[in-house]
Coordinates of C-alpha atoms in Angstrom, one line a residue:
M1 CA -8.8 -2.2 -12.5
T2 CA -8.5 1.3 -10.9
R3 CA -5.1 2.6 -10.5
P4 CA -5.4 5.7 -8.0
T5 CA -1.7 6.2 -7.9
L6 CA -1.0 6.0 -11.7
R7 CA -4.0 8.8 -12.1
S8 CA -2.5 10.9 -9.3
L9 CA 0.5 10.9 -11.4
R10 CA -1.6 12.2 -14.7
A11 CA -3.2 14.7 -12.9
R12 CA -0.2 16.0 -11.2
L13 CA 1.6 16.3 -14.5
M14 CA -1.3 17.8 -16.1
L15 CA -1.5 20.3 -13.8
I16 CA 2.1 21.1 -13.6
I17 CA 2.2 21.2 -17.1
L18 CA -1.3 23.0 -17.9
L19 CA -1.5 25.3 -15.0
P20 CA 1.6 27.6 -16.1
L21 CA 0.0 27.5 -20.0
V22 CA -3.5 28.4 -18.7
T23 CA -1.6 31.4 -16.5
L24 CA 0.2 32.6 -20.1
G25 CA -2.9 32.3 -22.2
A26 CA -4.8 34.4 -19.7
A27 CA -2.2 37.3 -19.6
I28 CA -2.1 37.2 -23.0
G29 CA -6.0 37.2 -23.2
L30 CA -5.8 40.2 -20.8
W31 CA -3.2 42.1 -22.5
Q32 CA -4.7 41.4 -26.3
I33 CA -8.3 42.4 -24.8
E34 CA -6.5 45.7 -23.4
Q35 CA -5.1 45.7 -27.4
S36 CA -8.3 45.3 -28.8
R37 CA -10.1 48.2 -27.0
Q38 CA -7.0 50.8 -27.8
T39 CA -7.3 49.5 -31.2
A40 CA -11.5 50.0 -31.5
K41 CA -10.6 53.4 -29.6
E42 CA -8.2 54.3 -32.0
V43 CA -10.0 53.1 -35.2
F44 CA -13.4 55.0 -34.2
D45 CA -11.3 58.2 -33.3
R46 CA -9.6 58.4 -36.8
S47 CA -13.1 57.4 -38.6
L48 CA -14.3 60.7 -36.8
L49 CA -11.5 62.9 -37.8
T50 CA -11.6 61.6 -41.7
T51 CA -15.2 62.4 -41.6
A52 CA -14.5 65.8 -40.0
L53 CA -12.3 66.5 -42.7
A54 CA -14.3 65.4 -45.4
I55 CA -17.1 67.2 -44.0
V56 CA -14.6 70.2 -43.5
G57 CA -13.2 70.3 -47.3
D58 CA -17.0 70.2 -48.3
V59 CA -18.1 73.0 -46.7
A60 CA -15.1 74.9 -48.1
R61 CA -16.1 74.0 -51.5
S62 CA -20.0 74.7 -51.6
G63 CA -20.3 76.9 -48.6
G64 CA -22.5 74.3 -46.4
D65 CA -24.9 73.8 -49.1
A66 CA -24.2 70.4 -49.8
L67 CA -21.9 67.2 -49.0
S68 CA -20.2 65.0 -51.6
L69 CA -21.2 61.5 -52.7
G70 CA -18.2 60.4 -50.5
T71 CA -18.9 62.2 -47.5
R72 CA -22.5 60.9 -47.4
D73 CA -21.2 57.1 -47.4
L74 CA -18.6 58.2 -44.8
L75 CA -21.7 59.7 -42.6
S76 CA -24.0 56.6 -43.2
N77 CA -21.4 53.6 -42.5
T78 CA -18.1 54.7 -40.7
S79 CA -17.0 51.5 -38.8
G80 CA -20.2 50.2 -39.0
G81 CA -22.9 53.1 -37.8
P82 CA -23.9 56.2 -38.8
V83 CA -22.2 59.2 -38.1
F84 CA -23.8 62.7 -37.4
Y85 CA -22.4 66.1 -37.4
H86 CA -23.1 69.8 -37.0
V87 CA -21.2 73.1 -38.4
Y88 CA -21.5 76.9 -36.3
A89 CA -20.0 79.9 -38.2
P90 CA -17.8 82.3 -36.1
D91 CA -20.7 84.3 -34.8
G92 CA -22.5 81.4 -33.9
V93 CA -24.9 80.9 -37.0
Y94 CA -26.0 77.4 -37.6
V95 CA -24.4 76.4 -41.4
T96 CA -25.2 73.2 -41.5
G97 CA -25.9 69.8 -40.4
F98 CA -27.9 68.1 -37.2
T99 CA -28.9 70.1 -34.6
P100 CA -27.7 70.9 -31.3
P101 CA -24.8 69.1 -31.4
P102 CA -23.1 67.5 -27.9
V103 CA -21.5 69.9 -26.0
T104 CA -17.8 68.8 -24.5
P105 CA -19.0 69.0 -20.2
I106 CA -15.2 71.0 -19.7
R107 CA -14.8 73.4 -22.6
G108 CA -18.7 74.3 -23.5
L109 CA -19.2 74.9 -27.1
N110 CA -17.4 78.4 -27.9
A111 CA -14.0 77.3 -26.2
A112 CA -11.3 76.3 -28.9
P113 CA -8.9 73.1 -27.5
P114 CA -5.6 74.2 -27.6
E115 CA -4.7 72.0 -30.8
G116 CA -7.9 72.6 -32.6
V117 CA -9.2 69.1 -32.1
E118 CA -10.7 67.7 -29.5
F119 CA -12.4 64.4 -28.8
F120 CA -14.7 63.5 -26.0
D121 CA -17.2 61.3 -24.8
V122 CA -20.4 62.5 -23.4
T123 CA -24.1 61.6 -23.2
Y124 CA -26.3 63.0 -26.1
N125 CA -29.8 62.2 -26.5
R126 CA -29.7 59.8 -23.3
R127 CA -27.2 58.2 -25.2
P128 CA -23.4 57.7 -24.7
V129 CA -21.6 59.0 -27.5
R130 CA -17.7 59.4 -29.1
A131 CA -17.7 63.1 -30.0
L132 CA -14.6 65.0 -32.2
R133 CA -14.6 69.1 -32.2
L134 CA -12.4 70.6 -34.7
Y135 CA -11.7 74.2 -35.2
D136 CA -10.9 75.6 -38.8
V137 CA -10.4 79.5 -40.0
A138 CA -12.1 80.0 -42.9
T139 CA -14.0 82.5 -45.1
L140 CA -17.8 81.7 -46.6
D141 CA -19.9 84.0 -48.3
G142 CA -18.1 86.5 -46.9
I143 CA -17.7 85.8 -43.6
S144 CA -14.2 84.8 -42.2
G145 CA -13.3 83.6 -38.5
T146 CA -13.0 80.2 -36.8
Y147 CA -15.7 77.6 -38.0
T148 CA -16.7 74.9 -35.6
Y149 CA -17.3 71.5 -36.8
T150 CA -19.0 68.8 -34.3
V151 CA -19.3 64.9 -35.7
W152 CA -20.1 62.3 -33.1
Q153 CA -21.2 58.2 -32.9
E154 CA -23.1 56.4 -30.7
L155 CA -20.5 54.3 -28.5
A156 CA -22.6 51.3 -29.1
V157 CA -21.3 51.2 -32.3
R158 CA -17.6 50.9 -31.2
D159 CA -18.7 48.2 -28.0
A160 CA -20.4 46.3 -30.6
F161 CA -17.1 46.0 -32.8
L162 CA -14.7 45.5 -29.7
A163 CA -17.3 42.7 -28.6
E164 CA -16.3 41.3 -32.0
L165 CA -12.3 41.5 -31.5
I166 CA -12.6 40.1 -28.0
R167 CA -15.0 37.1 -29.3
G168 CA -12.3 36.2 -31.6
T169 CA -9.5 37.0 -29.4
V170 CA -11.1 34.5 -26.7
L171 CA -12.1 31.9 -29.2
I172 CA -8.4 32.1 -31.0
L173 CA -7.4 31.3 -27.2
V174 CA -10.0 28.9 -26.4
V175 CA -8.7 26.7 -29.5
I176 CA -4.9 26.8 -28.8
L177 CA -5.3 25.7 -25.3
G178 CA -7.9 23.2 -25.9
T179 CA -5.1 21.9 -28.5
L180 CA -2.4 21.7 -25.6
A181 CA -4.4 20.1 -23.4
L182 CA -5.3 17.8 -25.9
V183 CA -1.4 17.1 -26.8
V184 CA 0.0 17.6 -23.4
W185 CA -2.8 14.6 -21.9
F186 CA -1.8 12.5 -24.6
G187 CA 1.8 12.9 -24.0
V188 CA 1.4 12.0 -20.6
V189 CA -1.0 9.1 -21.3
V190 CA 1.4 7.8 -23.6
G191 CA 4.6 8.6 -21.8
L192 CA 3.1 6.8 -18.9
R193 CA 2.0 3.7 -20.8
P194 CA 5.6 1.7 -19.6
L195 CA 4.5 2.3 -15.6
V196 CA 0.8 1.2 -16.6
D197 CA 2.4 -2.3 -18.5
L198 CA 4.7 -2.4 -15.4
E199 CA 1.9 -2.2 -12.6
D200 CA 0.0 -5.0 -15.1
A201 CA 3.0 -7.3 -15.2
V202 CA 3.8 -7.1 -11.4
S203 CA -0.4 -7.2 -10.6
R204 CA -0.4 -10.4 -12.6
R205 CA 2.2 -12.3 -10.5
G206 CA 1.2 -14.8 -8.0
L207 CA 2.2 -14.3 -4.4
D208 CA 5.0 -16.8 -4.8
D209 CA 6.4 -15.0 -7.7
L210 CA 9.7 -13.2 -6.6
S211 CA 11.5 -13.8 -9.7
P212 CA 13.1 -10.4 -11.4
I213 CA 11.8 -7.8 -13.6
Q214 CA 13.1 -8.6 -17.1
R215 CA 10.7 -5.9 -19.3
P216 CA 12.4 -2.9 -20.5
V217 CA 11.3 0.1 -18.8
P218 CA 12.2 4.0 -19.3
A219 CA 15.5 5.0 -18.0
E220 CA 13.7 7.4 -15.3
V221 CA 12.5 4.2 -13.6
Q222 CA 15.4 1.6 -14.4
G223 CA 16.4 2.7 -10.6
L224 CA 12.9 1.8 -9.4
V225 CA 12.9 -1.5 -11.1
R226 CA 16.6 -2.4 -10.2
R227 CA 15.3 -1.9 -6.3
L228 CA 12.5 -4.0 -6.7
N229 CA 14.3 -6.7 -8.0
T230 CA 17.0 -6.4 -5.4
L231 CA 14.1 -6.4 -2.7
F232 CA 12.6 -9.6 -4.7
G233 CA 16.0 -11.4 -4.2
Q234 CA 16.5 -10.7 -0.8
V235 CA 12.7 -11.6 -0.2
T236 CA 13.7 -14.8 -1.7
Q237 CA 17.1 -15.3 0.3
A238 CA 14.7 -14.8 3.9
M239 CA 12.1 -17.0 2.6
E240 CA 15.0 -19.7 1.7
T241 CA 17.0 -18.9 5.1
Q242 CA 13.7 -19.3 6.7
R243 CA 12.8 -22.8 5.2
T244 CA 16.3 -24.0 5.9
L245 CA 16.0 -22.7 9.7
I246 CA 12.9 -24.8 9.9
S247 CA 14.1 -27.7 8.4
N248 CA 17.5 -27.6 10.3
A249 CA 15.9 -27.4 13.5
A250 CA 13.3 -29.9 13.1
H251 CA 16.2 -32.2 12.2
Q252 CA 18.7 -31.4 14.9
L253 CA 15.4 -31.1 17.8
R254 CA 14.3 -34.5 16.9
N255 CA 17.2 -36.4 18.3
P256 CA 16.9 -34.6 21.6
I257 CA 13.4 -34.6 21.8
A258 CA 13.5 -38.1 21.5
G259 CA 16.1 -38.7 23.8
I260 CA 14.1 -36.8 26.2
L261 CA 10.8 -38.6 25.8
A262 CA 12.9 -42.1 25.9
M263 CA 14.4 -40.9 29.8
A264 CA 11.0 -39.7 31.0
E265 CA 9.8 -42.9 30.1
A266 CA 12.8 -44.6 31.7
V267 CA 12.1 -42.5 34.5
R268 CA 8.6 -43.4 35.1
S269 CA 9.4 -47.1 34.6
A270 CA 12.7 -47.1 37.1
P271 CA 12.8 -49.9 39.3
D272 CA 13.4 -48.2 42.4
G273 CA 14.3 -44.6 43.4
D274 CA 18.0 -44.4 42.7
A275 CA 17.9 -45.9 39.3
A276 CA 14.7 -43.0 38.9
R277 CA 17.3 -40.2 40.1
A278 CA 20.1 -41.4 37.9
R279 CA 17.6 -41.5 34.7
A280 CA 16.2 -38.3 36.0
D281 CA 19.7 -36.5 35.8
D282 CA 20.2 -37.9 32.4
L283 CA 17.0 -36.4 31.5
V284 CA 17.5 -32.9 32.8
R285 CA 21.0 -32.9 31.0
S286 CA 19.1 -33.8 27.6
A287 CA 16.6 -31.5 28.3
R288 CA 19.5 -28.5 29.1
H289 CA 21.4 -29.8 25.6
A290 CA 17.7 -29.6 23.6
S291 CA 16.8 -25.8 25.3
D292 CA 20.6 -24.7 24.7
L293 CA 19.8 -25.8 20.9
A294 CA 16.4 -24.1 21.0
N295 CA 17.7 -20.8 22.4
R296 CA 21.1 -20.7 19.9
L297 CA 18.7 -21.5 17.1
L298 CA 16.4 -18.5 18.2
T299 CA 19.7 -15.9 18.6
L300 CA 20.5 -17.0 15.2
E301 CA 17.5 -16.0 13.5
R302 CA 17.1 -12.7 15.4
V303 CA 21.0 -11.8 14.5
Q304 CA 20.2 -12.9 10.7
S305 CA 16.6 -11.6 10.0
D306 CA 17.9 -8.3 10.0
T307 CA 14.4 -7.0 11.0
A308 CA 15.0 -4.7 14.0
P309 CA 17.9 -1.9 14.5
L310 CA 20.8 -2.9 16.3
E311 CA 20.4 -1.5 20.7
R312 CA 23.7 0.3 20.6
S313 CA 25.3 1.4 23.6
P314 CA 28.9 2.0 25.0
I315 CA 30.6 -1.2 26.6
A316 CA 33.5 -1.5 28.9
L317 CA 35.2 -4.3 27.0
A318 CA 37.0 -5.1 30.2
E319 CA 33.7 -6.0 32.0
M320 CA 32.2 -8.0 29.9
V321 CA 35.1 -10.3 29.2
E322 CA 35.8 -10.7 32.5
G323 CA 31.7 -11.8 33.1
I324 CA 32.2 -13.9 30.2
L325 CA 35.1 -15.8 31.7
D326 CA 33.5 -16.0 34.8
L327 CA 30.9 -17.8 33.8
H328 CA 33.3 -20.4 32.0
R329 CA 36.0 -20.9 35.1
D330 CA 34.5 -23.5 36.8
E331 CA 34.2 -26.0 34.0
A332 CA 37.7 -24.9 32.7
E333 CA 39.4 -25.1 36.0
G334 CA 37.9 -28.7 36.1
R335 CA 39.6 -29.5 32.9
G336 CA 43.0 -27.8 33.6
V337 CA 42.1 -25.0 31.1
A338 CA 43.3 -21.3 32.1
L339 CA 41.3 -18.6 30.8
V340 CA 43.4 -15.2 30.0
A341 CA 42.1 -11.9 29.4
D342 CA 44.5 -9.8 27.4
L343 CA 43.6 -6.9 27.1
P344 CA 45.2 -2.9 26.6
H345 CA 44.9 -0.5 29.3
P346 CA 43.1 1.6 29.8
A347 CA 40.8 -0.8 28.1
P348 CA 38.8 0.3 25.1
T349 CA 34.8 1.1 24.8
L350 CA 32.9 -0.4 22.2
N351 CA 30.0 1.0 20.9
A352 CA 27.6 -2.2 20.2
D353 CA 24.7 -4.1 21.1
R354 CA 25.6 -5.5 24.4
M355 CA 23.4 -8.8 24.3
L356 CA 24.4 -9.6 20.8
L357 CA 28.4 -9.1 21.3
R358 CA 27.7 -11.7 25.0
E359 CA 26.3 -13.8 22.9
A360 CA 29.1 -14.1 20.3
L361 CA 32.0 -14.2 22.4
T362 CA 30.4 -16.9 25.0
N363 CA 29.5 -18.9 21.8
L364 CA 33.3 -18.5 21.0
V365 CA 34.7 -19.7 24.7
D366 CA 32.1 -22.5 24.4
N367 CA 33.4 -23.5 20.9
A368 CA 36.9 -23.7 22.5
L369 CA 36.1 -25.5 25.3
V370 CA 33.8 -28.2 23.6
H371 CA 35.9 -28.9 20.2
G372 CA 39.4 -27.9 21.7
G373 CA 40.2 -31.3 22.3
P374 CA 42.0 -33.4 25.1
D375 CA 45.3 -31.2 24.9
L376 CA 43.4 -28.0 25.4
T377 CA 44.8 -25.9 28.3
R378 CA 44.3 -22.0 27.3
I379 CA 41.6 -19.8 26.0
E380 CA 42.4 -16.1 25.7
I381 CA 40.8 -13.2 24.9
A382 CA 42.6 -10.6 23.4
A383 CA 41.6 -7.1 22.2
T384 CA 43.5 -4.7 19.8
P385 CA 42.6 -0.9 18.4
T386 CA 42.9 -0.7 14.8
E387 CA 42.7 2.1 12.3
A388 CA 38.9 1.2 11.4
G389 CA 37.9 0.0 15.3
L390 CA 38.7 -2.6 17.4
R391 CA 39.8 -6.1 17.2
I392 CA 38.8 -8.9 19.3
E393 CA 40.4 -12.3 19.2
V394 CA 39.6 -15.6 21.0
R395 CA 42.9 -18.0 20.7
D396 CA 43.3 -21.5 22.3
D397 CA 45.9 -23.9 22.0
G398 CA 43.7 -27.1 21.4
R399 CA 43.4 -29.0 17.9
G400 CA 42.5 -26.5 15.8
I401 CA 40.7 -26.7 12.1
P402 CA 41.9 -27.1 8.8
P403 CA 41.8 -23.8 6.2
E404 CA 39.9 -26.6 4.2
Q405 CA 37.0 -26.8 6.7
H406 CA 36.8 -23.3 7.8
A407 CA 34.0 -22.6 5.7
T408 CA 32.2 -25.9 6.9
V409 CA 32.4 -24.8 10.4
L410 CA 31.3 -21.5 9.9
A411 CA 27.9 -23.1 8.1
R412 CA 25.0 -23.7 10.5
F413 CA 25.1 -26.8 11.8
G414 CA 28.7 -27.3 11.0
Q415 CA 31.6 -29.5 12.5
A416 CA 34.3 -30.4 11.6
E417 CA 34.2 -33.6 13.3
P418 CA 30.9 -35.1 14.9
G419 CA 30.4 -34.4 18.4
P420 CA 28.9 -32.8 21.2
G421 CA 27.7 -29.1 20.5
S422 CA 25.1 -27.8 18.7
G423 CA 27.1 -26.4 15.5
L424 CA 26.0 -23.2 15.5
G425 CA 28.5 -20.7 17.8
L426 CA 30.7 -19.8 15.0
S427 CA 27.3 -19.2 12.6
I428 CA 26.2 -17.2 16.0
A429 CA 29.7 -14.9 16.2
E430 CA 29.5 -14.7 12.4
A431 CA 26.1 -13.2 12.0
V432 CA 26.8 -10.6 15.1
V433 CA 29.4 -9.4 13.6
D434 CA 28.0 -9.2 10.2
R435 CA 25.5 -6.9 11.6
H436 CA 27.9 -4.4 13.2
G437 CA 29.3 -4.2 9.7
G438 CA 32.5 -5.9 10.6
S439 CA 33.9 -9.3 9.6
L440 CA 35.1 -13.0 11.4
T441 CA 38.1 -14.7 10.1
L442 CA 39.2 -18.2 11.1
A443 CA 43.2 -18.7 11.6
G444 CA 45.2 -21.6 12.5
A445 CA 45.4 -25.4 12.0
T446 CA 46.9 -27.5 14.3
G447 CA 48.4 -26.1 17.7
G448 CA 44.9 -24.1 18.3
L449 CA 42.5 -21.7 16.5
S450 CA 42.3 -18.0 16.4
V451 CA 39.5 -16.5 15.9
T452 CA 39.3 -12.9 14.8
L453 CA 36.3 -10.4 15.0
D454 CA 37.0 -7.0 13.3
L455 CA 34.4 -4.3 14.4
P456 CA 34.3 -0.9 12.9
R457 CA 34.4 2.3 15.2
A458 CA 31.2 3.8 13.7
P459 CA 28.3 1.5 12.0
R460 CA 27.6 0.8 8.7
R461 CA 25.0 2.3 6.5
R462 CA 22.4 -0.2 5.2
M463 CA 20.5 1.0 2.1
A464 CA 17.0 1.8 2.9

C-alpha cells in the first residue's frame, strides 16, 4: 500500500534535518581544505628552511667540499620528494650544488631580501617549484662576505601531499555525514511508525465503522485523534438523525397519504356533483396537511443538518412580527383570539437568518393557535434587549404544558396530548435558535405557555 503523505512527511523531515547538517559539513570541509593547504605550505617551507640551514652548517665546516649524511637524507626525501640546492660565494663564484639555481622574478639573484630569508614560487626547467633563498655572512677559504644559499623542490610533491590531506578530510566528512543520514533516516522511520500504524488501522476499517480510535498514539497527534473521534461521533449522530427523520417521516406521512388516496377514490366514486365537491374539499385539506408536514420536515432537516452557513442580515423585528401576526389574524379573529405585539420603542434590529427566524416565530404562533385549547384568548410576541443580545417571548393564555412534558413537546413529533398538528413546531424553533447560538426555554403549566428565545448579539463560533 502506498503512503504518499507519509513519504512526503519523511522526505520533509529528512530534508529539514539533513540540509543544515550537509551545509555545515560543506562549510567545515571547505575550511578544512583551506587549513590543509596552509598546513602543507608551512610544512614544506619549514622543510626547505631546515634543509637550507643544514647546508649552511655543512658548507661552513667543509668549505663546500662535502655534505653530511643527515643533510643528504634531507635532500633526498624531504616531505616526500628530493630537494635541490645551490651556493654562491660573495663574488658570484659557484661554491657547490646544482647549477644554475632558480631566480626570483622580482629581486633577481644578488639582491638580498630585508630579513635574509626569502620564499618564492617560480617556474624552473618548465616545472613549478617552491624555492628558498638564504643569505649568510661568513668566511670560507679566506673569502669573507655574504654567501647565497638557494634550495628548491618541485610543487608537484607538495600538491600530492595536499591531495592526500584533502582526500582524508573528504573521506572523514563523507563517513560522518553518511552515518548521520543513516541515523536520521532510522529515527524518522521509527518516529513515524505510530502514524503508519494509525493509518493502517483507519484504512482497515469498514465504511460503517465510525467507532472511536482507541489505540495509543504519540502526544503530538493526540489532538488529531481526538478531533477524528469527535468527527466520527458527529457523523454517527448525523446518520442516526437522518435515519430517525426518514423513519419518522415515513410514519407520519403514511396516514395523510393514505387519507388523500382514500378521498381521491371517494371523489371519483361520488354519486353526484355536490358530493364530489364536498369530498374534494376534504381532499384539498388533507393534501394541504400532508404538504405542510413535508415542508416542516424539510425545514427541520435543513436547520439541524448544519451544512450551510446562516444567511445573516439585519432584521427589523417590528416589521417581521407584524407580518407574522397578519398572516394569522383572520384565523385568530374567527376564534376570538387577540394577536398582540409588545416591542420596545424604537424596535430592535437583529442580525439573524431572516427566513429561519420567521419560520421559528410562525411555528410558535401556529402552535399556540392549534394547542392553546378552547380557553385561548390572547397570543403575544414580546421582545426585550439583554446584555448578551435579544430575548423574544411568544406567550399565550391557553391550557399550557406541564413541566414534566416539556422534553416531550420539544422532541420531534412530540405532543402533550394527541391532536391536530405535526408536533414539529417547537422542534423547529429550538433548532433555529440553536443554529444562531442561543437557547429556547418553556415556562407555564396552567393558564398559558411562554416560549422564550434568547438570541446572542454576535454569532457563536463553531469549531472547524
